[in-house]
Amino acid sequence: MGARGNGKRIVVLDYGSGNLRSAERALAHAGADVTVTADLSAAAGADGLVVPGVGAYAACMAGIEALGAGPVIAERVAAGRPVLGICVGMQVLFAHGDEHGVVTKGLGLLPAGVTRLPADRLPHMGWNTVTPPDGSVLFAGLPADSRFYFVHSYGVLDQASLREAGVKVTTAHHGSEFVAAVEWGALSAAQFHPEKSAETGAMVLRNWLATVD
């Protein structure tokens, strides 16, 4: 079942984890033709692919591996075809995740790893501002004090490796500075939930859809 409109053909990848229906509704509201599916042919052929994710890093990676979706995601990125990761769907794009002392290999599309946030209060839950880089497409047109909805205890702290690879890094602060979003060629991702971030999140989704051919 998909939400049909007049926009770009977007697949929300169903690998057993993620806020699938809320992501579907938010993308449809932003003007996309959205299908939620585990069909890898549909994921490969869509104009844009969204990789959601909630919960534990290891469980999300297990779902992606069981579906065999890793190569499809990697091939899209290599071919310059848009992919958007959300929350743990962003985290699995990195080299590895370290949760409770257990290191799980990620998709390795981005350098650096995911670790526990060095904060007194976890999870980091609620609304927070972000600092995008110059030239950001995802945050174009948004005021500097725009707030987004986060729910996570783990994140990416190593900004230097990303910037050295040419990745545009948006940051936020909770305990210390962490990576709130990335933009690298056809690959975009957000640690926050744009589908739960009201009008500011809707604007991020519209900005991403504008990059989808």
PDB file of C-alpha atoms in Angstrom:
ATOM      1  CA  MET A   1       0.000   0.000   0.000  1.00  0.00           C
ATOM      2  CA  GLY A   2       1.347   3.451  -0.846  1.00  0.00           C
ATOM      3  CA  ALA A   3       0.281   7.035  -0.439  1.00  0.00           C
ATOM      4  CA  ARG A   4      -0.149   8.406  -3.952  1.00  0.00           C
ATOM      5  CA  GLY A   5       0.326  12.004  -4.974  1.00  0.00           C
ATOM      6  CA  ASN A   6       1.891  13.872  -7.872  1.00  0.00           C
ATOM      7  CA  GLY A   7       5.468  13.873  -6.576  1.00  0.00           C
ATOM      8  CA  LYS A   8       8.607  11.817  -6.639  1.00  0.00           C
ATOM      9  CA  ARG A   9       8.464   8.038  -6.138  1.00  0.00           C
ATOM     10  CA  ILE A  10       9.833   7.413  -2.661  1.00  0.00           C
ATOM     11  CA  VAL A  11      10.306   4.048  -0.961  1.00  0.00           C
ATOM     12  CA  VAL A  12      10.450   3.823   2.839  1.00  0.00           C
ATOM     13  CA  LEU A  13      12.441   0.647   3.446  1.00  0.00           C
ATOM     14  CA  ASP A  14      10.659  -1.845   5.692  1.00  0.00           C
ATOM     15  CA  TYR A  15      13.317  -4.044   7.274  1.00  0.00           C
ATOM     16  CA  GLY A  16      11.464  -4.523  10.554  1.00  0.00           C
ATOM     17  CA  SER A  17      12.436  -1.305  12.337  1.00  0.00           C
ATOM     18  CA  GLY A  18      11.420   2.316  12.216  1.00  0.00           C
ATOM     19  CA  ASN A  19       8.511   4.717  12.359  1.00  0.00           C
ATOM     20  CA  LEU A  20       7.315   3.541   8.970  1.00  0.00           C
ATOM     21  CA  ARG A  21       3.815   5.000   8.921  1.00  0.00           C
ATOM     22  CA  SER A  22       4.747   8.358  10.413  1.00  0.00           C
ATOM     23  CA  ALA A  23       7.550   8.666   7.854  1.00  0.00           C
ATOM     24  CA  GLU A  24       5.134   7.646   5.097  1.00  0.00           C
ATOM     25  CA  ARG A  25       2.563  10.251   6.154  1.00  0.00           C
ATOM     26  CA  ALA A  26       5.141  13.034   6.492  1.00  0.00           C
ATOM     27  CA  LEU A  27       6.644  12.364   3.061  1.00  0.00           C
ATOM     28  CA  ALA A  28       3.220  12.152   1.450  1.00  0.00           C
ATOM     29  CA  HIS A  29       2.288  15.444   3.091  1.00  0.00           C
ATOM     30  CA  ALA A  30       5.487  16.924   1.621  1.00  0.00           C
ATOM     31  CA  GLY A  31       4.270  15.920  -1.845  1.00  0.00           C
ATOM     32  CA  ALA A  32       5.874  12.541  -2.530  1.00  0.00           C
ATOM     33  CA  ASP A  33       4.362   9.316  -3.863  1.00  0.00           C
ATOM     34  CA  VAL A  34       5.316   6.997  -0.997  1.00  0.00           C
ATOM     35  CA  THR A  35       5.457   3.223  -0.738  1.00  0.00           C
ATOM     36  CA  VAL A  36       6.482   1.324   2.414  1.00  0.00           C
ATOM     37  CA  THR A  37       7.968  -1.986   1.327  1.00  0.00           C
ATOM     38  CA  ALA A  38      10.629  -4.626   1.901  1.00  0.00           C
ATOM     39  CA  ASP A  39      10.882  -5.174  -1.882  1.00  0.00           C
ATOM     40  CA  LEU A  40      14.519  -4.556  -2.792  1.00  0.00           C
ATOM     41  CA  SER A  41      13.706  -4.083  -6.482  1.00  0.00           C
ATOM     42  CA  ALA A  42      11.353  -1.262  -5.533  1.00  0.00           C
ATOM     43  CA  ALA A  43      14.012   0.189  -3.201  1.00  0.00           C
ATOM     44  CA  ALA A  44      16.597   0.067  -5.982  1.00  0.00           C
ATOM     45  CA  GLY A  45      14.300   1.577  -8.596  1.00  0.00           C
ATOM     46  CA  ALA A  46      12.665   4.365  -6.579  1.00  0.00           C
ATOM     47  CA  ASP A  47      13.521   8.000  -7.190  1.00  0.00           C
ATOM     48  CA  GLY A  48      14.449   8.289  -3.523  1.00  0.00           C
ATOM     49  CA  LEU A  49      15.008   5.767  -0.713  1.00  0.00           C
ATOM     50  CA  VAL A  50      14.367   6.456   2.977  1.00  0.00           C
ATOM     51  CA  VAL A  51      16.084   4.231   5.572  1.00  0.00           C
ATOM     52  CA  PRO A  52      14.310   4.647   8.941  1.00  0.00           C
ATOM     53  CA  GLY A  53      15.345   3.093  12.236  1.00  0.00           C
ATOM     54  CA  VAL A  54      14.551   3.058  15.946  1.00  0.00           C
ATOM     55  CA  GLY A  55      15.900   1.059  18.865  1.00  0.00           C
ATOM     56  CA  ALA A  56      19.208  -0.747  19.053  1.00  0.00           C
ATOM     57  CA  TYR A  57      21.930  -0.414  16.419  1.00  0.00           C
ATOM     58  CA  ALA A  58      22.616  -4.164  16.374  1.00  0.00           C
ATOM     59  CA  ALA A  59      18.936  -5.018  15.872  1.00  0.00           C
ATOM     60  CA  CYS A  60      18.629  -2.564  12.984  1.00  0.00           C
ATOM     61  CA  MET A  61      21.741  -3.940  11.298  1.00  0.00           C
ATOM     62  CA  ALA A  62      20.421  -7.483  11.776  1.00  0.00           C
ATOM     63  CA  GLY A  63      17.185  -6.485  10.023  1.00  0.00           C
ATOM     64  CA  ILE A  64      19.052  -4.862   7.133  1.00  0.00           C
ATOM     65  CA  GLU A  65      21.315  -7.888   6.752  1.00  0.00           C
ATOM     66  CA  ALA A  66      18.415 -10.366   6.929  1.00  0.00           C
ATOM     67  CA  LEU A  67      16.702  -8.463   4.120  1.00  0.00           C
ATOM     68  CA  GLY A  68      19.927  -8.161   2.136  1.00  0.00           C
ATOM     69  CA  ALA A  69      19.392  -4.414   1.829  1.00  0.00           C
ATOM     70  CA  GLY A  70      22.956  -3.239   2.472  1.00  0.00           C
ATOM     71  CA  PRO A  71      24.187  -3.596  -1.131  1.00  0.00           C
ATOM     72  CA  VAL A  72      21.078  -1.837  -2.485  1.00  0.00           C
ATOM     73  CA  ILE A  73      21.685   1.160  -0.214  1.00  0.00           C
ATOM     74  CA  ALA A  74      25.404   1.237  -1.077  1.00  0.00           C
ATOM     75  CA  GLU A  75      24.778   0.913  -4.819  1.00  0.00           C
ATOM     76  CA  ARG A  76      22.302   3.788  -4.768  1.00  0.00           C
ATOM     77  CA  VAL A  77      24.810   6.037  -3.013  1.00  0.00           C
ATOM     78  CA  ALA A  78      27.624   5.026  -5.387  1.00  0.00           C
ATOM     79  CA  ALA A  79      25.379   5.776  -8.367  1.00  0.00           C
ATOM     80  CA  GLY A  80      24.401   9.198  -7.024  1.00  0.00           C
ATOM     81  CA  ARG A  81      20.781   8.209  -6.349  1.00  0.00           C
ATOM     82  CA  PRO A  82      19.216   9.847  -3.277  1.00  0.00           C
ATOM     83  CA  VAL A  83      19.101   8.085   0.092  1.00  0.00           C
ATOM     84  CA  LEU A  84      17.844   9.617   3.363  1.00  0.00           C
ATOM     85  CA  GLY A  85      18.633   7.960   6.696  1.00  0.00           C
ATOM     86  CA  ILE A  86      16.593   8.815   9.798  1.00  0.00           C
ATOM     87  CA  CYS A  87      17.648   8.272  13.454  1.00  0.00           C
ATOM     88  CA  VAL A  88      19.198   4.775  13.708  1.00  0.00           C
ATOM     89  CA  GLY A  89      18.740   4.680   9.930  1.00  0.00           C
ATOM     90  CA  MET A  90      21.403   7.388   9.918  1.00  0.00           C
ATOM     91  CA  GLN A  91      23.615   5.607  12.428  1.00  0.00           C
ATOM     92  CA  VAL A  92      23.830   2.353  10.442  1.00  0.00           C
ATOM     93  CA  LEU A  93      25.347   4.276   7.523  1.00  0.00           C
ATOM     94  CA  PHE A  94      28.533   4.645   9.584  1.00  0.00           C
ATOM     95  CA  ALA A  95      31.405   2.211  10.082  1.00  0.00           C
ATOM     96  CA  HIS A  96      30.215   0.711  13.355  1.00  0.00           C
ATOM     97  CA  GLY A  97      28.062   1.155  16.425  1.00  0.00           C
ATOM     98  CA  ASP A  98      29.281   0.596  19.996  1.00  0.00           C
ATOM     99  CA  GLU A  99      26.354  -0.066  22.349  1.00  0.00           C
ATOM    100  CA  HIS A 100      26.804  -1.531  25.845  1.00  0.00           C
ATOM    101  CA  GLY A 101      30.369  -2.501  24.938  1.00  0.00           C
ATOM    102  CA  VAL A 102      29.243  -4.511  21.916  1.00  0.00           C
ATOM    103  CA  VAL A 103      30.618  -3.263  18.593  1.00  0.00           C
ATOM    104  CA  THR A 104      28.438  -3.975  15.547  1.00  0.00           C
ATOM    105  CA  LYS A 105      29.672  -3.422  12.016  1.00  0.00           C
ATOM    106  CA  GLY A 106      27.640  -0.864  10.073  1.00  0.00           C
ATOM    107  CA  LEU A 107      27.213  -0.274   6.360  1.00  0.00           C
ATOM    108  CA  GLY A 108      30.471   1.682   6.241  1.00  0.00           C
ATOM    109  CA  LEU A 109      29.274   4.348   3.819  1.00  0.00           C
ATOM    110  CA  LEU A 110      30.496   7.088   6.160  1.00  0.00           C
ATOM    111  CA  PRO A 111      33.644   7.146   8.305  1.00  0.00           C
ATOM    112  CA  ALA A 112      33.497   7.300  12.122  1.00  0.00           C
ATOM    113  CA  GLY A 113      31.416   5.299  14.555  1.00  0.00           C
ATOM    114  CA  VAL A 114      28.405   5.607  16.820  1.00  0.00           C
ATOM    115  CA  THR A 115      29.012   5.755  20.579  1.00  0.00           C
ATOM    116  CA  ARG A 116      27.153   6.642  23.762  1.00  0.00           C
ATOM    117  CA  LEU A 117      26.616  10.375  24.192  1.00  0.00           C
ATOM    118  CA  PRO A 118      28.718  11.811  27.057  1.00  0.00           C
ATOM    119  CA  ALA A 119      25.739  13.401  28.799  1.00  0.00           C
ATOM    120  CA  ASP A 120      24.341  13.222  32.331  1.00  0.00           C
ATOM    121  CA  ARG A 121      20.788  12.871  31.016  1.00  0.00           C
ATOM    122  CA  LEU A 122      20.020  10.078  28.570  1.00  0.00           C
ATOM    123  CA  PRO A 123      18.227   9.539  26.360  1.00  0.00           C
ATOM    124  CA  HIS A 124      18.489  12.907  24.679  1.00  0.00           C
ATOM    125  CA  MET A 125      14.761  13.317  24.197  1.00  0.00           C
ATOM    126  CA  GLY A 126      12.881  16.368  23.015  1.00  0.00           C
ATOM    127  CA  TRP A 127      13.400  19.503  20.965  1.00  0.00           C
ATOM    128  CA  ASN A 128      16.824  20.930  20.173  1.00  0.00           C
ATOM    129  CA  THR A 129      18.366  23.461  17.829  1.00  0.00           C
ATOM    130  CA  VAL A 130      20.999  22.539  15.253  1.00  0.00           C
ATOM    131  CA  THR A 131      23.902  24.318  13.556  1.00  0.00           C
ATOM    132  CA  PRO A 132      24.050  23.545   9.821  1.00  0.00           C
ATOM    133  CA  PRO A 133      27.098  24.298   7.662  1.00  0.00           C
ATOM    134  CA  ASP A 134      27.263  26.872   4.912  1.00  0.00           C
ATOM    135  CA  GLY A 135      25.684  25.529   1.754  1.00  0.00           C
ATOM    136  CA  SER A 136      23.416  23.030   3.488  1.00  0.00           C
ATOM    137  CA  VAL A 137      20.554  21.899   1.267  1.00  0.00           C
ATOM    138  CA  LEU A 138      18.566  20.116   3.985  1.00  0.00           C
ATOM    139  CA  PHE A 139      18.287  23.241   6.139  1.00  0.00           C
ATOM    140  CA  ALA A 140      17.947  25.834   3.373  1.00  0.00           C
ATOM    141  CA  GLY A 141      15.410  28.526   4.227  1.00  0.00           C
ATOM    142  CA  LEU A 142      15.074  27.546   7.877  1.00  0.00           C
ATOM    143  CA  PRO A 143      15.656  30.106  10.663  1.00  0.00           C
ATOM    144  CA  ALA A 144      18.738  29.633  12.849  1.00  0.00           C
ATOM    145  CA  ASP A 145      16.605  28.913  15.928  1.00  0.00           C
ATOM    146  CA  SER A 146      14.628  26.080  14.280  1.00  0.00           C
ATOM    147  CA  ARG A 147      14.098  23.136  16.617  1.00  0.00           C
ATOM    148  CA  PHE A 148      13.917  19.439  15.817  1.00  0.00           C
ATOM    149  CA  TYR A 149      12.748  16.380  17.760  1.00  0.00           C
ATOM    150  CA  PHE A 150      15.423  13.957  18.985  1.00  0.00           C
ATOM    151  CA  VAL A 151      15.168  10.606  20.787  1.00  0.00           C
ATOM    152  CA  HIS A 152      18.536   8.849  21.201  1.00  0.00           C
ATOM    153  CA  SER A 153      21.291   7.900  23.634  1.00  0.00           C
ATOM    154  CA  TYR A 154      23.964   7.213  21.015  1.00  0.00           C
ATOM    155  CA  GLY A 155      25.399   9.340  18.258  1.00  0.00           C
ATOM    156  CA  VAL A 156      28.399  10.309  16.162  1.00  0.00           C
ATOM    157  CA  LEU A 157      30.961  12.523  17.910  1.00  0.00           C
ATOM    158  CA  ASP A 158      33.798  12.378  15.358  1.00  0.00           C
ATOM    159  CA  GLN A 159      33.166  15.342  13.077  1.00  0.00           C
ATOM    160  CA  ALA A 160      36.763  15.601  11.844  1.00  0.00           C
ATOM    161  CA  SER A 161      36.715  12.308   9.908  1.00  0.00           C
ATOM    162  CA  LEU A 162      33.505  13.326   8.185  1.00  0.00           C
ATOM    163  CA  ARG A 163      34.730  16.769   7.205  1.00  0.00           C
ATOM    164  CA  GLU A 164      37.986  15.305   5.900  1.00  0.00           C
ATOM    165  CA  ALA A 165      35.877  13.085   3.625  1.00  0.00           C
ATOM    166  CA  GLY A 166      34.007  16.123   2.299  1.00  0.00           C
ATOM    167  CA  VAL A 167      30.809  15.510   4.261  1.00  0.00           C
ATOM    168  CA  LYS A 168      28.710  18.536   5.228  1.00  0.00           C
ATOM    169  CA  VAL A 169      28.084  18.175   8.961  1.00  0.00           C
ATOM    170  CA  THR A 170      25.232  19.705  10.961  1.00  0.00           C
ATOM    171  CA  THR A 171      25.742  19.627  14.716  1.00  0.00           C
ATOM    172  CA  ALA A 172      23.648  19.813  17.887  1.00  0.00           C
ATOM    173  CA  HIS A 173      24.595  19.831  21.568  1.00  0.00           C
ATOM    174  CA  HIS A 174      23.588  17.534  24.406  1.00  0.00           C
ATOM    175  CA  GLY A 175      26.346  16.923  26.921  1.00  0.00           C
ATOM    176  CA  SER A 176      28.754  17.624  24.088  1.00  0.00           C
ATOM    177  CA  GLU A 177      28.543  18.432  20.407  1.00  0.00           C
ATOM    178  CA  PHE A 178      27.354  15.577  18.198  1.00  0.00           C
ATOM    179  CA  VAL A 179      26.428  15.055  14.548  1.00  0.00           C
ATOM    180  CA  ALA A 180      22.780  15.958  13.991  1.00  0.00           C
ATOM    181  CA  ALA A 181      22.748  15.528  10.199  1.00  0.00           C
ATOM    182  CA  VAL A 182      25.032  14.796   7.262  1.00  0.00           C
ATOM    183  CA  GLU A 183      24.958  15.614   3.554  1.00  0.00           C
ATOM    184  CA  TRP A 184      27.365  13.890   1.187  1.00  0.00           C
ATOM    185  CA  GLY A 185      26.516  13.684  -2.481  1.00  0.00           C
ATOM    186  CA  ALA A 186      23.319  11.663  -2.859  1.00  0.00           C
ATOM    187  CA  LEU A 187      23.439  10.596   0.795  1.00  0.00           C
ATOM    188  CA  SER A 188      21.610  12.633   3.438  1.00  0.00           C
ATOM    189  CA  ALA A 189      20.760  11.643   6.994  1.00  0.00           C
ATOM    190  CA  ALA A 190      19.351  13.092  10.191  1.00  0.00           C
ATOM    191  CA  GLN A 191      19.764  11.930  13.786  1.00  0.00           C
ATOM    192  CA  PHE A 192      16.520  13.740  14.659  1.00  0.00           C
ATOM    193  CA  HIS A 193      13.077  12.703  13.430  1.00  0.00           C
ATOM    194  CA  PRO A 194      11.925  15.088  10.685  1.00  0.00           C
ATOM    195  CA  GLU A 195       8.592  13.267  10.575  1.00  0.00           C
ATOM    196  CA  LYS A 196       8.020  14.266  14.230  1.00  0.00           C
ATOM    197  CA  SER A 197       9.453  17.778  13.978  1.00  0.00           C
ATOM    198  CA  ALA A 198       6.334  19.673  12.852  1.00  0.00           C
ATOM    199  CA  GLU A 199       6.823  22.338  10.173  1.00  0.00           C
ATOM    200  CA  THR A 200      10.606  22.522  10.525  1.00  0.00           C
ATOM    201  CA  GLY A 201      10.851  18.787   9.855  1.00  0.00           C
ATOM    202  CA  ALA A 202       8.439  19.103   6.943  1.00  0.00           C
ATOM    203  CA  MET A 203      10.711  21.757   5.449  1.00  0.00           C
ATOM    204  CA  VAL A 204      13.716  19.429   5.741  1.00  0.00           C
ATOM    205  CA  LEU A 205      11.751  16.713   3.942  1.00  0.00           C
ATOM    206  CA  ARG A 206      10.686  19.136   1.210  1.00  0.00           C
ATOM    207  CA  ASN A 207      14.286  20.276   0.813  1.00  0.00           C
ATOM    208  CA  TRP A 208      15.399  16.652   0.467  1.00  0.00           C
ATOM    209  CA  LEU A 209      12.645  15.868  -2.022  1.00  0.00           C
ATOM    210  CA  ALA A 210      13.837  18.808  -4.121  1.00  0.00           C
ATOM    211  CA  THR A 211      17.142  16.944  -4.615  1.00  0.00           C
ATOM    212  CA  VAL A 212      15.350  13.828  -5.882  1.00  0.00           C
ATOM    213  CA  ASP A 213      15.247  13.605  -9.686  1.00  0.00           C
TER     214      ASP A 213
END
